Short mmCIF file of N, CA and C in Angstrom, two decimals:
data_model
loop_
_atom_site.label_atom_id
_atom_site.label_comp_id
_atom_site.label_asym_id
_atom_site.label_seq_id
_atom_site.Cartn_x
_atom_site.Cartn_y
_atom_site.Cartn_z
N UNK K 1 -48.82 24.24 268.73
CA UNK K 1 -49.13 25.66 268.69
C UNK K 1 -47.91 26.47 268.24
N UNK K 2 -46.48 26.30 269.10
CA UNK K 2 -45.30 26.78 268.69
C UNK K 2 -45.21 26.50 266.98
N UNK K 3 -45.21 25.50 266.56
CA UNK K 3 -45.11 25.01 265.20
C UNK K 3 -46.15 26.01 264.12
N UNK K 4 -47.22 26.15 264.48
CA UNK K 4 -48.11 26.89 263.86
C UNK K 4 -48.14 28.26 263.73
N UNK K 5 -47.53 29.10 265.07
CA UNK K 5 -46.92 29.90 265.25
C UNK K 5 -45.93 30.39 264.20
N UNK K 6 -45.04 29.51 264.01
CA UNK K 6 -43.71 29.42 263.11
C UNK K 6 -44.33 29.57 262.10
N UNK K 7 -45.08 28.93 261.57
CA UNK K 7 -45.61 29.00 259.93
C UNK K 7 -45.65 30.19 259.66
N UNK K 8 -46.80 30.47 260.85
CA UNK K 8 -47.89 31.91 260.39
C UNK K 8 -46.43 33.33 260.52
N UNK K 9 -45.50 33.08 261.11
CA UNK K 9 -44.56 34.14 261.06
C UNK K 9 -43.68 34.44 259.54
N UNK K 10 -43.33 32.56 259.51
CA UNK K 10 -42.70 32.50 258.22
C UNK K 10 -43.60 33.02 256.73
N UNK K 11 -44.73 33.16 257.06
CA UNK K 11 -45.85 33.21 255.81
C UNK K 11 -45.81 34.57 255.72
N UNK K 12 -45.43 35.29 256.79
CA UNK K 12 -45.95 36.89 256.75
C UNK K 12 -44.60 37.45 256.30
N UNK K 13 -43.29 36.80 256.70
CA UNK K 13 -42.45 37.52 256.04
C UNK K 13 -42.13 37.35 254.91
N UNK K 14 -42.29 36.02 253.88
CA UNK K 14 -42.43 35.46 252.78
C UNK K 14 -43.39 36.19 251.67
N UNK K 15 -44.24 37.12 252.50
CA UNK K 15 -45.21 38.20 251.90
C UNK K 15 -45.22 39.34 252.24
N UNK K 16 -43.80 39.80 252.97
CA UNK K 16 -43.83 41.07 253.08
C UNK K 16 -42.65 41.29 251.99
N UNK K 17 -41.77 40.16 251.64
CA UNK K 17 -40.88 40.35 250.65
C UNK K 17 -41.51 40.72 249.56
N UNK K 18 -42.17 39.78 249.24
CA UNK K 18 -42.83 39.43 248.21
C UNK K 18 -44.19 40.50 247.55
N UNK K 19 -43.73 41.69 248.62
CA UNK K 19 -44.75 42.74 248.09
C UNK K 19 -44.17 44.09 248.28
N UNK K 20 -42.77 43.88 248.54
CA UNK K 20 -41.76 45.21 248.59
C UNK K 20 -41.95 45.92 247.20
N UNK K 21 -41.83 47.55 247.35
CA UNK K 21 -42.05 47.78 246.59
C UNK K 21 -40.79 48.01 245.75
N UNK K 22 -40.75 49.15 244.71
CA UNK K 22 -39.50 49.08 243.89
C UNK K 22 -38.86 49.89 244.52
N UNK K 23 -37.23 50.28 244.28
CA UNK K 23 -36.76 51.11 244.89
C UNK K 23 -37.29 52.12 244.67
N UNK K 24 -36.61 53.52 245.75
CA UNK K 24 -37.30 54.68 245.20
C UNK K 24 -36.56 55.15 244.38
N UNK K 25 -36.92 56.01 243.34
CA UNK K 25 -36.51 56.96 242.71
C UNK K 25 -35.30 57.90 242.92
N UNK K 26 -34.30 58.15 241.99
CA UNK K 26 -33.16 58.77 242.82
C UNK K 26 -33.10 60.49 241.78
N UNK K 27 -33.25 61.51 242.85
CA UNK K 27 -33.75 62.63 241.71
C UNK K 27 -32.25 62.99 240.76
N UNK K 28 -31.40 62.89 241.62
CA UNK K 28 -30.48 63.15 240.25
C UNK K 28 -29.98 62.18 239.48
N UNK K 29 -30.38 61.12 239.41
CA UNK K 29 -30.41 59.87 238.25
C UNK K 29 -31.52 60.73 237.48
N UNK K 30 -32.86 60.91 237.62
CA UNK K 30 -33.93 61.38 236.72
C UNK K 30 -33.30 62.35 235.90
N UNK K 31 -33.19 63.23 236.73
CA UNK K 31 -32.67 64.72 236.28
C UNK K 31 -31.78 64.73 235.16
N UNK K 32 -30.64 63.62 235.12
CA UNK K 32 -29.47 63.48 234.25
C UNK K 32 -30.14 62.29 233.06
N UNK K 33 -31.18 61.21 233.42
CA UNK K 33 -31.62 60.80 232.34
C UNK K 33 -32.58 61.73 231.47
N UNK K 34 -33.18 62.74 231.96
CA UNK K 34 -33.85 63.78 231.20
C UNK K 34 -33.29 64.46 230.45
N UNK K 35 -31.88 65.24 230.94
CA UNK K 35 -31.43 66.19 229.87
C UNK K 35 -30.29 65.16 229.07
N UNK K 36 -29.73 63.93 229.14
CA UNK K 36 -29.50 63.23 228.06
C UNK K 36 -30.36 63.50 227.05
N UNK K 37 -31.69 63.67 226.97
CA UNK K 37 -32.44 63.60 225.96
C UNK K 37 -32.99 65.21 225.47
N UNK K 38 -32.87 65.71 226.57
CA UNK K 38 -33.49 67.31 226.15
C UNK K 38 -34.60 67.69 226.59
N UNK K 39 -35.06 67.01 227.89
CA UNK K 39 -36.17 66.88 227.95
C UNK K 39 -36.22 67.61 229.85
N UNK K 40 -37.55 68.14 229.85
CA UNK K 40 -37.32 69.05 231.53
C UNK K 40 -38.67 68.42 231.77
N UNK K 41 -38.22 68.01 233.54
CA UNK K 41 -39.85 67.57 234.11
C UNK K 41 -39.60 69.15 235.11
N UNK K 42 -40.54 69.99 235.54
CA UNK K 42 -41.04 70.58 236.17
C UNK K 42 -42.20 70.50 237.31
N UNK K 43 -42.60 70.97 238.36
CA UNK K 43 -44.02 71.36 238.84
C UNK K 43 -44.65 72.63 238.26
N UNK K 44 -46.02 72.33 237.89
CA UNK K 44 -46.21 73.45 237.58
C UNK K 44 -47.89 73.71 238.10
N UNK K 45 -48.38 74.94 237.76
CA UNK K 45 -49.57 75.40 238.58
C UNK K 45 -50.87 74.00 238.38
N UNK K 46 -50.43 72.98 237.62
CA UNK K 46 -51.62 72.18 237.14
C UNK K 46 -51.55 70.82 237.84
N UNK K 47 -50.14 70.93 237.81
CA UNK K 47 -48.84 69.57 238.25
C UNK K 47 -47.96 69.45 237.66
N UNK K 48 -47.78 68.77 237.15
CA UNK K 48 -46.43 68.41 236.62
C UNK K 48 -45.85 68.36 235.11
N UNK K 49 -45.37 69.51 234.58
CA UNK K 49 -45.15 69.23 233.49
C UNK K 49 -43.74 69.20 233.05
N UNK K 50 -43.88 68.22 231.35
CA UNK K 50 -42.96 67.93 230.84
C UNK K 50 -42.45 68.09 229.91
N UNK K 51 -41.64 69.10 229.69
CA UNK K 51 -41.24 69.97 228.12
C UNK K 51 -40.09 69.27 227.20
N UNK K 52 -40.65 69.14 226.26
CA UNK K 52 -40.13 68.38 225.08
C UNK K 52 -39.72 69.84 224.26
N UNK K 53 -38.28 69.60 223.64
CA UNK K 53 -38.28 70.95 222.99
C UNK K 53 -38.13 70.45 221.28
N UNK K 54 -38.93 71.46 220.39
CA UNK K 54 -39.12 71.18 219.33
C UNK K 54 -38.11 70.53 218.01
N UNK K 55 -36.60 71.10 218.66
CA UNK K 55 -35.40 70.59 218.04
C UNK K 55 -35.38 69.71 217.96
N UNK K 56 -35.51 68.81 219.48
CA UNK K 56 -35.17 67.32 219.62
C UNK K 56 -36.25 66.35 218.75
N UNK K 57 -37.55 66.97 218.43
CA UNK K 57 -38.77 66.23 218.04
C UNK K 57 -38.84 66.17 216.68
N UNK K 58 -38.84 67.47 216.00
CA UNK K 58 -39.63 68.11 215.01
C UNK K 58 -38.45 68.96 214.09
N UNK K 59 -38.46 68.46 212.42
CA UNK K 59 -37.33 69.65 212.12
C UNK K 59 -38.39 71.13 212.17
N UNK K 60 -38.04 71.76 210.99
CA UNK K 60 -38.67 73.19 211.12
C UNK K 60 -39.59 72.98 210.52
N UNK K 61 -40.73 73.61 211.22
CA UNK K 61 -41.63 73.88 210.18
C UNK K 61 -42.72 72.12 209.88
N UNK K 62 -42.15 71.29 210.35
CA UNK K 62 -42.94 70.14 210.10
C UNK K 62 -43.48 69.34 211.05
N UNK K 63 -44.26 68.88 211.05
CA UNK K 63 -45.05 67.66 212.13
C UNK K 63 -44.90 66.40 211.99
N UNK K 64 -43.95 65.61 211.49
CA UNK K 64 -43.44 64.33 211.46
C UNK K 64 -42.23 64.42 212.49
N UNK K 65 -42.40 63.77 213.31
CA UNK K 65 -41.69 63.21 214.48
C UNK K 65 -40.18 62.97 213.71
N UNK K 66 -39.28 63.55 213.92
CA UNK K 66 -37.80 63.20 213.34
C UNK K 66 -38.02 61.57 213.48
N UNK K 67 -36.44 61.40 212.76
CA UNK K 67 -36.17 59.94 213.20
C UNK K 67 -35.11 59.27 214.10
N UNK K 68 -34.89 60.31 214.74
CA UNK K 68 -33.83 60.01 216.19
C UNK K 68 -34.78 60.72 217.12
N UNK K 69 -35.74 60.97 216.97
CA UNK K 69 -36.68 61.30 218.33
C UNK K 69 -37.01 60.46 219.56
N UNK K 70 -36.94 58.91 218.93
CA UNK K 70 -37.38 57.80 219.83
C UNK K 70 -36.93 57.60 221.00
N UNK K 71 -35.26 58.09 221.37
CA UNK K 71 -35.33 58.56 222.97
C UNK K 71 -36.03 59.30 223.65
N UNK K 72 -36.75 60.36 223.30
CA UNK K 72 -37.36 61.04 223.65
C UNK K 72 -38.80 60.86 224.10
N UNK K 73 -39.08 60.15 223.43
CA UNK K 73 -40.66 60.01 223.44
C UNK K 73 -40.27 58.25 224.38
N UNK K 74 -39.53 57.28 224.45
CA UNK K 74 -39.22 56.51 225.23
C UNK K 74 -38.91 56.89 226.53
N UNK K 75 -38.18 58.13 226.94
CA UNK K 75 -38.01 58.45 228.20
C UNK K 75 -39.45 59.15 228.67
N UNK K 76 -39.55 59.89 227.76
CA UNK K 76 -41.45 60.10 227.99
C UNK K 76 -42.73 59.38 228.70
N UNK K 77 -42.20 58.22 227.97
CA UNK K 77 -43.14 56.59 228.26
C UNK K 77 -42.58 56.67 229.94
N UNK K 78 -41.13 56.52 230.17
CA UNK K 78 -40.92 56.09 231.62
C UNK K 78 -41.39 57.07 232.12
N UNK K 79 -41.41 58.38 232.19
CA UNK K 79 -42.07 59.10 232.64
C UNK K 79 -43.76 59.05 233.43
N UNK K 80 -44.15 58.81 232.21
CA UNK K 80 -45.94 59.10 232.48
C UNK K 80 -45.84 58.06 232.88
N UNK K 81 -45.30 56.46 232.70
CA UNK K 81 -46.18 55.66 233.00
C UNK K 81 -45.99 55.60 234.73
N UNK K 82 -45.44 56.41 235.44
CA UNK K 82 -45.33 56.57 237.22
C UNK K 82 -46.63 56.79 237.20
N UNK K 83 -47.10 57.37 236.60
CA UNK K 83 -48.76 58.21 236.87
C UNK K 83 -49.90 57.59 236.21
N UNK K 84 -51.07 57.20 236.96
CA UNK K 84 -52.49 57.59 236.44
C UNK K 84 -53.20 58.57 236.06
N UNK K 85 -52.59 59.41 236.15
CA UNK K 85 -53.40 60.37 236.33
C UNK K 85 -53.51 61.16 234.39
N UNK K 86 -54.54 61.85 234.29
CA UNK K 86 -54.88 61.81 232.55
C UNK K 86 -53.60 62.51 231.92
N UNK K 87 -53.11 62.59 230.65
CA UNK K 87 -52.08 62.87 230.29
C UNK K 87 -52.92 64.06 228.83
N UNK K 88 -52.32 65.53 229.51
CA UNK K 88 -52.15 66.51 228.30
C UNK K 88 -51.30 66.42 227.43
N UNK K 89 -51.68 66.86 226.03
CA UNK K 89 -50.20 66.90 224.96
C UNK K 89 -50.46 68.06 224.52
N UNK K 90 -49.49 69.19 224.39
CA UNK K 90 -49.48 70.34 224.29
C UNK K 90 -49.00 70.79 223.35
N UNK K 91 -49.39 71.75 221.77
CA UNK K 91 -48.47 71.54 221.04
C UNK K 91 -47.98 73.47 221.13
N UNK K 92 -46.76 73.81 220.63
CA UNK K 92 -46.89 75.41 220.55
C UNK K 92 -45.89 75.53 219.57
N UNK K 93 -45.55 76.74 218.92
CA UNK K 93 -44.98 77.31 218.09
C UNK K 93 -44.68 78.68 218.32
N UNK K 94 -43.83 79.40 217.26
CA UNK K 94 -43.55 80.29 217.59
C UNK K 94 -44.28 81.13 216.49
N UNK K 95 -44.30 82.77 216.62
CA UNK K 95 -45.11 83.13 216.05
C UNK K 95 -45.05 84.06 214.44
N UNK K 96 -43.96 83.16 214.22
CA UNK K 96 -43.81 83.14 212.37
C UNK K 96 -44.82 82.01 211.63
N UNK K 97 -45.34 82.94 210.83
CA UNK K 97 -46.45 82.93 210.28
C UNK K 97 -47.57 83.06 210.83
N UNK K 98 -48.77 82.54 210.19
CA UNK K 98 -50.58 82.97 210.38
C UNK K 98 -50.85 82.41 211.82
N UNK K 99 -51.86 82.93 212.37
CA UNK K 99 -52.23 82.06 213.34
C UNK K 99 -52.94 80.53 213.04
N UNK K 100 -53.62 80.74 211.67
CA UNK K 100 -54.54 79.41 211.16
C UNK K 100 -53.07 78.77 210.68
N UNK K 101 -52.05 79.19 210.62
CA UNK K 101 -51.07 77.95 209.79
C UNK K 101 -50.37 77.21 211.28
N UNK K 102 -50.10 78.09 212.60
CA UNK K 102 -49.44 77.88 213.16
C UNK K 102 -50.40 76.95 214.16
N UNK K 103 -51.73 77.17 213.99
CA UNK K 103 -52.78 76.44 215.22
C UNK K 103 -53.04 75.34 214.55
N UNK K 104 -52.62 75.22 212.95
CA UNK K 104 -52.86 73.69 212.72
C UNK K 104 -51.62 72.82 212.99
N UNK K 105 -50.52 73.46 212.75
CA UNK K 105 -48.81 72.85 212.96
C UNK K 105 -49.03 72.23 214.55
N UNK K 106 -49.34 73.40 215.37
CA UNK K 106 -49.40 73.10 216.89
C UNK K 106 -50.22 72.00 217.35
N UNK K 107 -51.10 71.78 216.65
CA UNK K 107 -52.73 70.59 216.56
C UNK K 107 -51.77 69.21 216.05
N UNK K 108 -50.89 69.26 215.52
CA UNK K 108 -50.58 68.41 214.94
C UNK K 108 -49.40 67.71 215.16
N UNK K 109 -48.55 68.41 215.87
CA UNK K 109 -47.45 68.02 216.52
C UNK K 109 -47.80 67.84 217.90
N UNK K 110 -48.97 67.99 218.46
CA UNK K 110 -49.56 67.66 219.62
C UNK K 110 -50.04 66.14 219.38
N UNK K 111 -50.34 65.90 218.33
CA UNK K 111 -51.44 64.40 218.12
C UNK K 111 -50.05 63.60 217.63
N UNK K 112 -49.45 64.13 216.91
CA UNK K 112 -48.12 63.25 216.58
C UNK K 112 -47.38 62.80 217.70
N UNK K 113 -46.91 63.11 218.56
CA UNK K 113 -46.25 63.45 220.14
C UNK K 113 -47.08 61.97 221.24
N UNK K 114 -48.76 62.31 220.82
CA UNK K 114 -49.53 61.62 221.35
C UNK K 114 -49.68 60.40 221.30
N UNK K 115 -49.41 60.48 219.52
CA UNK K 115 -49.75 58.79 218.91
C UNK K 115 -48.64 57.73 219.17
N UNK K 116 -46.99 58.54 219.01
CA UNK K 116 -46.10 58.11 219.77
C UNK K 116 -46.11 57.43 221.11
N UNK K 117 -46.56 58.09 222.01
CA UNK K 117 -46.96 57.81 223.51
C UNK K 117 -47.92 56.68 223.34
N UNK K 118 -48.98 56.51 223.04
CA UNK K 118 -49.72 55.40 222.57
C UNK K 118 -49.46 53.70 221.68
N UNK K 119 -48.55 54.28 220.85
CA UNK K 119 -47.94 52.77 220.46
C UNK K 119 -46.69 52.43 221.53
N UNK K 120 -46.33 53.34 222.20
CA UNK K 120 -45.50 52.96 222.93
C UNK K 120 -45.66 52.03 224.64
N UNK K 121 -47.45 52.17 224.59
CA UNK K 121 -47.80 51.77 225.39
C UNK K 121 -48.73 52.24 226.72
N UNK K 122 -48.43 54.00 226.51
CA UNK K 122 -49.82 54.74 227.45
C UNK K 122 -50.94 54.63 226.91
N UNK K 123 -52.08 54.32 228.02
CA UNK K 123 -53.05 54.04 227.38
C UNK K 123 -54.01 55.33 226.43
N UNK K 124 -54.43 54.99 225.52
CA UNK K 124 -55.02 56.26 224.42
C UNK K 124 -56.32 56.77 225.67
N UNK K 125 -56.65 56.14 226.23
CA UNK K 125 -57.65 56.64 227.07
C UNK K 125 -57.70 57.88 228.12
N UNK K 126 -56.36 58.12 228.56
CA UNK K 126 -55.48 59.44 229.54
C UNK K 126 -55.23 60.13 228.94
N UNK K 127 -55.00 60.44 227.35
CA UNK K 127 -54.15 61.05 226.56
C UNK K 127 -55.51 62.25 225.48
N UNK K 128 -54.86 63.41 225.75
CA UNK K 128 -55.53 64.52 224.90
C UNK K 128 -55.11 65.35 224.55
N UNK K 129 -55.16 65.88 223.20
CA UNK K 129 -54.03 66.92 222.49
C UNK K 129 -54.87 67.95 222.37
N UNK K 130 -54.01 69.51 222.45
CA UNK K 130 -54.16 70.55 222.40
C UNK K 130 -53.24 71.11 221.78
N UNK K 131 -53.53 72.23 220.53
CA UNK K 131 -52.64 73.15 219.84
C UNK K 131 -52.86 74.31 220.23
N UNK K 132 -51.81 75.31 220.63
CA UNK K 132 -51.71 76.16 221.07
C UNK K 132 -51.14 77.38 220.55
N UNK K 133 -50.51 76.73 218.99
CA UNK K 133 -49.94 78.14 218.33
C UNK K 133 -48.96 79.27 219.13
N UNK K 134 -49.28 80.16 218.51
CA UNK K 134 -48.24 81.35 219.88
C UNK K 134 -48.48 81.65 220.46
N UNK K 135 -49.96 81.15 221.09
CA UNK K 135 -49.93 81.73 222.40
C UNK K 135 -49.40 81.11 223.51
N UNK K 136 -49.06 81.76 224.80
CA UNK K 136 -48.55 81.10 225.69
C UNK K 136 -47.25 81.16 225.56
N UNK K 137 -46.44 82.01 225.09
CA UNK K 137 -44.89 81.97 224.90
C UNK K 137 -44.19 81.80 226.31
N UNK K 138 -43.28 80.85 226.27
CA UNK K 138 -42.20 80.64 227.52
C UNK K 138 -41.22 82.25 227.82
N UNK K 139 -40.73 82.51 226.67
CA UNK K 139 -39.88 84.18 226.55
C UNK K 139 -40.75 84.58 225.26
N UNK K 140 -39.63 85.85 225.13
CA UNK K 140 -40.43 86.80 224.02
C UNK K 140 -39.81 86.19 222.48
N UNK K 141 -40.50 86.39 221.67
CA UNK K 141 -40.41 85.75 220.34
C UNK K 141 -39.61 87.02 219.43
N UNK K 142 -39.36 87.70 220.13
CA UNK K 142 -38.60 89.10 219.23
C UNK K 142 -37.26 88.51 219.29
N UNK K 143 -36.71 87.33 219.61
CA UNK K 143 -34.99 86.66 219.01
C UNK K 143 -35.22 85.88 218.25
N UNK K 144 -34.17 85.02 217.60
CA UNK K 144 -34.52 83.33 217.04
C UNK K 144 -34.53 83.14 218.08
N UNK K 145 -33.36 83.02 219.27
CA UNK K 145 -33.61 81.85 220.60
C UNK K 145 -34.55 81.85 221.09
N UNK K 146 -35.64 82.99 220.87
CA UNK K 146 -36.51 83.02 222.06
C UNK K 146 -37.63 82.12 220.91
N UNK K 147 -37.84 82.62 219.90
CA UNK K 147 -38.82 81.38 218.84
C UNK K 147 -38.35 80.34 219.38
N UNK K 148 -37.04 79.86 218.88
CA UNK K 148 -36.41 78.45 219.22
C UNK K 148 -37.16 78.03 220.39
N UNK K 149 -37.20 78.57 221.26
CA UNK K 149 -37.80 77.87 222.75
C UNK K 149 -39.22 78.05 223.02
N UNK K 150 -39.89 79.24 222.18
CA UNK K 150 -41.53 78.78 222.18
C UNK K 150 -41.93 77.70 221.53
N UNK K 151 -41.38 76.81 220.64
CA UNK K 151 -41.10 75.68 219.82
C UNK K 151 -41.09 75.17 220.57
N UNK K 152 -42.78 74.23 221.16
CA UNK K 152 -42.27 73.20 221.58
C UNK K 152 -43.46 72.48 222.16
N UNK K 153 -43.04 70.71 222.73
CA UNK K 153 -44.64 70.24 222.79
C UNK K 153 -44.19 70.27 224.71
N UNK K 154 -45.34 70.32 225.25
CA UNK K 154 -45.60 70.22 226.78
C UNK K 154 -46.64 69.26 227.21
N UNK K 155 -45.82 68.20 227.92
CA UNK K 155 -47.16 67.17 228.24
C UNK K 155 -47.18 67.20 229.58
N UNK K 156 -49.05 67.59 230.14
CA UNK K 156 -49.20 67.97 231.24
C UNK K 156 -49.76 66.78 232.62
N UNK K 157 -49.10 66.51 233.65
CA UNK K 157 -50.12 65.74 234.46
C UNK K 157 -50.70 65.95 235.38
N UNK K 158 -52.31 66.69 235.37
CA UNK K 158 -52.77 67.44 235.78
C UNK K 158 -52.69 66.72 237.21
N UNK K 159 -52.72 67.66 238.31
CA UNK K 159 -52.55 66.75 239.81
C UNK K 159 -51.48 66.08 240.20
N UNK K 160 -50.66 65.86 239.55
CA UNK K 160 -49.81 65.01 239.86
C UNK K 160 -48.41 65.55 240.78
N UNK K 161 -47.99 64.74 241.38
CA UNK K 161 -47.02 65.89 242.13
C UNK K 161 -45.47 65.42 241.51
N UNK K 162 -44.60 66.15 241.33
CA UNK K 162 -42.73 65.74 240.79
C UNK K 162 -42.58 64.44 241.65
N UNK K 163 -42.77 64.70 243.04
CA UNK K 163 -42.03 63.37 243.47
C UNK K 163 -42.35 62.10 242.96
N UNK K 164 -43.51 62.13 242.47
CA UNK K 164 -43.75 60.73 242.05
C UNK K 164 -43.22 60.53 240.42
N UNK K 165 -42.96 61.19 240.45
CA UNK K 165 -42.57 61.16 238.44
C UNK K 165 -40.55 61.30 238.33
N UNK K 166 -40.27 61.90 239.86
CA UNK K 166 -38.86 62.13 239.70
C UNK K 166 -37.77 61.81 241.10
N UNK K 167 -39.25 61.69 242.15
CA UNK K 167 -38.25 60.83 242.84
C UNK K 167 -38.58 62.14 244.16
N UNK K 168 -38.10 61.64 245.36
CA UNK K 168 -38.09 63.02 246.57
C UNK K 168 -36.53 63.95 246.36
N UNK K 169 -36.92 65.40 246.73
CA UNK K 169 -35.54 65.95 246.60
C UNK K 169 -35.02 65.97 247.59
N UNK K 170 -33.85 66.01 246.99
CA UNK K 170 -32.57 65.88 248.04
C UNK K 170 -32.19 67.27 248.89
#
């Protein structure tokens, strides 16, 4: 009985190892791997969003993903993939030029942003793009800086709460 005893103890801790989870998350490791790249996780009224700013992505004026973007959209990947939960892609601009020129730019740097995220390994199934043009400005668009920073894609995870995407705060 003692002997059997022993097993059944040794078996349970052999499987409590063996199902530890990962460490947790450390928020100012996140925090400092984010703005290496340019990139802000937030809470926000939906959950959790994650602002990509248009510099780091996109030159002016175009919807081809630069070609030093790939940190970006890689730290992205570590990002979402904490979460199940469905993944928004948000595209915006600032409000030089038409609204029909700027709601297709925004449409399009939203799906570009997306398709990225997708070969990279989120599944296409969570993932849905939205162009947003000028509306929705972060500041006012009467500077360049303030254009500069309506420029930009936002990927949303609706429900989702920061700690799980960045760790508990300190």
């Amino acid at each position: 009985m003692r002997t059997t005893m022993g097993i059944a103890v040794m078996s349970a801790a052999v499987l409590l190892v063996g199902c530890a989870s990962e460490p947790a998350l450390n928020r100012d490791q996140e925090v400092a791997a984010n703005q290496a790249v340019g990139i802000t996780v937030e809470p926000s009224a939906k959950g959790v969003l994650v602002r990509l700013p248009e510099t780091v992505l996109f030159d002016f004026d175009k919807s081809n993903l630069r070609a030093d973007a790939g940190p970006v959209v890689d730290r992205s990947v570590v990002l979402l993939s904490r979460s199940d939960r469905p993944i928004e892609v948000n595209g915006y601009t600032d409000n030089v030029g038409t609204r029909e020129y700027n709601q297709h730019l925004s449409e399009a740097r939203a799906e570009m942003v997306a398709d990225a995220l997708i070969q990279r390994g989120i599944a296409a199934s969570r993932v849905t793009t939205h162009g947003f043009a000028f509306d929705n400005p972060v500041v006012t668009n009467d500077t360049a800086q303030g254009r500069a920073l309506n420029r930009r894609t936002e990927i949303v995870l609706p429900g989702e709460h920061l700690e799980n995407i960045m760790g508990p705060q300190k």
